[in-house]
């Protein structure tokens, strides 16, 4: 297996770059890493991988990316936190071109296993109206009422994976990621998600002597957050598994945004006055991952405590922030 050619798309981004790093650590020798961003802007760069800068919205480029590959991790997508996906619905939906052309290319190039990163944004909004949520089971995606734009694209692409498996025999595997965070993730610029945004704001206040923190919404919405190492482990286990139906891959440690801020303040050793912005994008009221299906197939589920993951994330963002303050090049 270590000599098989593995394709990772979206390799210039957070999860893709971290997956390439992890595959290298395990001794995989032939990794093709593909992203649309110029190589200089990739979050993690490995000269010993085959690095290709390609726009995977076209079929031609997907064929270039997939040729000779036995396993494909398709992580390329236009995405970001709530602020980004609420204001870029058309752009998010255009990721359907990536998934369509990658599936066709995988079929035509004889790929053996194909992973698609779906999202908890596929779930029916009606089932996420209460911050005291009942965790979402996979069947709660239907009847469909996904997050507009981004979520509908993911749901449609999930179904394409299913039909490519049924009609063409391509072994597709689909995981619904629930909020992934960690070092090497986007932490500034508009696409960052809540854990990184809160770390950055707390660092900014601590470094500048600020006394306040702005929080999108009322602080009462709840989510679970999965540390990157759990995401990488689960992703690879799911691809290797017999799990043909979409499966949740998320932490089940539910926290409110206020609790998330408490944790980051605790790590930073500061206490800030909270200024709530109820009109800012904030998504559904509550969402958690039911991991019954994952556990029953893999005997495993994400377990890295939020506090532990946040410490590592905070420390990485702190370093990036300070680099930027000194005029050095920071990541993301
Ligand atoms: P990311 O934005 O850091 O990485 C995605 C990468 O895809 C980017 O580097 C981007 O340049 C690349 N890309 C976009 N369009 C492309 C194109 N046309 N051709 C080639 N590359 C292109 O995001 P991430 O957090 O690493 O997410 C990876 C995958 O996981 C995405 O499919 C995302 O929807 C999914 N996901 C992530 C989360 C999360 O919390 N991070 C949650 C649910 C689902």
Coordinates of C-alpha atoms and ligand atoms in Angstrom, one line a residue, residues 9-18 34-38 41-43 52-58 61-62 74-81 84-85 91 94-95 97-99 115-121 150 153-154 175-181 184-186 191 193 195 225-226 228 231 249 287 332, ligand 1:
X9 CA -7.0 17.3 -3.7
X10 CA -7.2 20.5 -1.8
X11 CA -3.7 19.7 -0.6
X12 CA -2.9 23.4 -0.3
X13 CA -5.6 23.9 2.3
X14 CA -6.0 22.9 6.0
X15 CA -7.2 19.3 6.0
X16 CA -5.6 18.3 2.6
X17 CA -2.2 19.6 3.7
X18 CA -2.4 17.9 7.1
X34 CA -3.2 19.1 -6.0
X35 CA -4.6 22.6 -5.4
X36 CA -5.7 25.6 -7.4
X37 CA -3.6 28.0 -5.3
X38 CA -0.1 28.9 -6.4
X41 CA 0.4 29.9 -0.9
X42 CA -0.1 26.3 0.3
X43 CA -0.5 26.0 4.0
X52 CA 0.4 20.1 -9.0
X53 CA -1.3 23.4 -9.3
X54 CA -4.6 22.7 -11.2
X55 CA -8.1 24.0 -11.3
X56 CA -10.1 20.9 -10.7
X57 CA -13.3 22.4 -11.9
X58 CA -12.4 21.1 -15.4
X61 CA -7.4 18.8 -15.1
X62 CA -9.2 16.1 -13.0
X74 CA -11.1 14.6 -2.7
X75 CA -10.9 17.5 -0.3
X76 CA -10.9 20.4 -2.7
X77 CA -13.8 22.8 -2.3
X78 CA -14.7 26.4 -1.9
X79 CA -15.5 26.7 1.7
X80 CA -15.1 28.7 4.9
X81 CA -16.9 29.6 8.1
X84 CA -18.1 32.9 4.0
X85 CA -20.7 30.3 3.2
X91 CA -19.2 29.9 -5.3
X94 CA -19.7 25.6 -8.0
X95 CA -17.7 23.0 -6.1
X97 CA -17.9 20.9 -10.8
X98 CA -14.9 19.6 -8.8
X99 CA -16.8 16.6 -7.5
X115 CA -13.1 9.6 -0.5
X116 CA -15.4 12.6 -0.5
X117 CA -15.4 15.1 2.4
X118 CA -19.0 16.0 3.0
X119 CA -20.2 18.2 5.8
X120 CA -22.6 18.4 8.7
X121 CA -24.2 21.3 6.7
X150 CA -22.7 24.9 0.5
X153 CA -23.8 21.0 -3.0
X154 CA -22.5 18.5 -0.5
X175 CA -17.7 11.3 5.6
X176 CA -19.7 14.2 7.0
X177 CA -17.1 16.3 8.8
X178 CA -18.3 18.3 11.8
X179 CA -16.2 21.5 12.3
X180 CA -12.6 20.6 12.1
X181 CA -10.0 22.8 13.8
X184 CA -2.3 25.0 9.9
X185 CA -6.0 26.0 9.5
X186 CA -7.3 29.3 8.2
X191 CA -12.8 32.0 5.7
X193 CA -14.2 29.1 11.5
X195 CA -12.3 28.2 17.1
X225 CA -15.4 20.7 17.2
X226 CA -13.1 17.9 16.0
X228 CA -7.5 17.7 13.1
X231 CA -10.2 13.9 11.4
X249 CA -17.1 12.2 11.5
X287 CA -25.6 20.8 16.1
X332 CA -3.1 31.5 6.1
Ligands
LIG1 P1 -9.6 24.6 2.9 O1 -10.3 25.8 2.3 O2 -8.5 24.9 3.8 O3 -9.1 23.7 1.7 C1 -9.8 23.5 0.5 C2 -8.7 23.6 -0.6 O4 -9.4 23.4 -1.8 C3 -8.2 25.0 -0.7 O5 -6.8 25.0 -0.5 C4 -8.6 25.5 -2.1 O6 -7.6 26.3 -2.7 C5 -8.8 24.2 -2.8 N1 -9.6 24.4 -4.0 C6 -10.8 25.1 -4.1 N2 -11.2 25.1 -5.3 C7 -10.4 24.4 -6.1 C8 -10.3 24.0 -7.4 N3 -11.2 24.4 -8.3 N4 -9.3 23.2 -7.8 C9 -8.4 22.7 -6.9 N5 -8.4 23.1 -5.6 C10 -9.4 23.9 -5.2 O7 -10.7 23.7 3.6 P2 -10.6 22.5 4.6 O8 -11.0 22.9 5.9 O9 -9.2 21.9 4.4 O10 -11.7 21.5 4.0 C11 -11.4 20.4 3.2 C12 -12.7 19.7 2.8 O11 -13.4 19.3 4.0 C13 -13.6 20.6 2.0 O12 -14.3 19.7 1.1 C14 -14.6 21.0 3.0 O13 -15.9 21.4 2.4 C15 -14.7 19.8 3.9 N6 -15.2 20.2 5.3 C16 -14.4 20.9 6.1 C17 -14.9 21.2 7.4 C18 -14.0 22.0 8.3 O14 -14.5 22.3 9.5 N7 -12.8 22.4 8.0 C19 -16.1 20.8 7.8 C20 -16.9 20.1 6.9 C21 -16.4 19.8 5.7

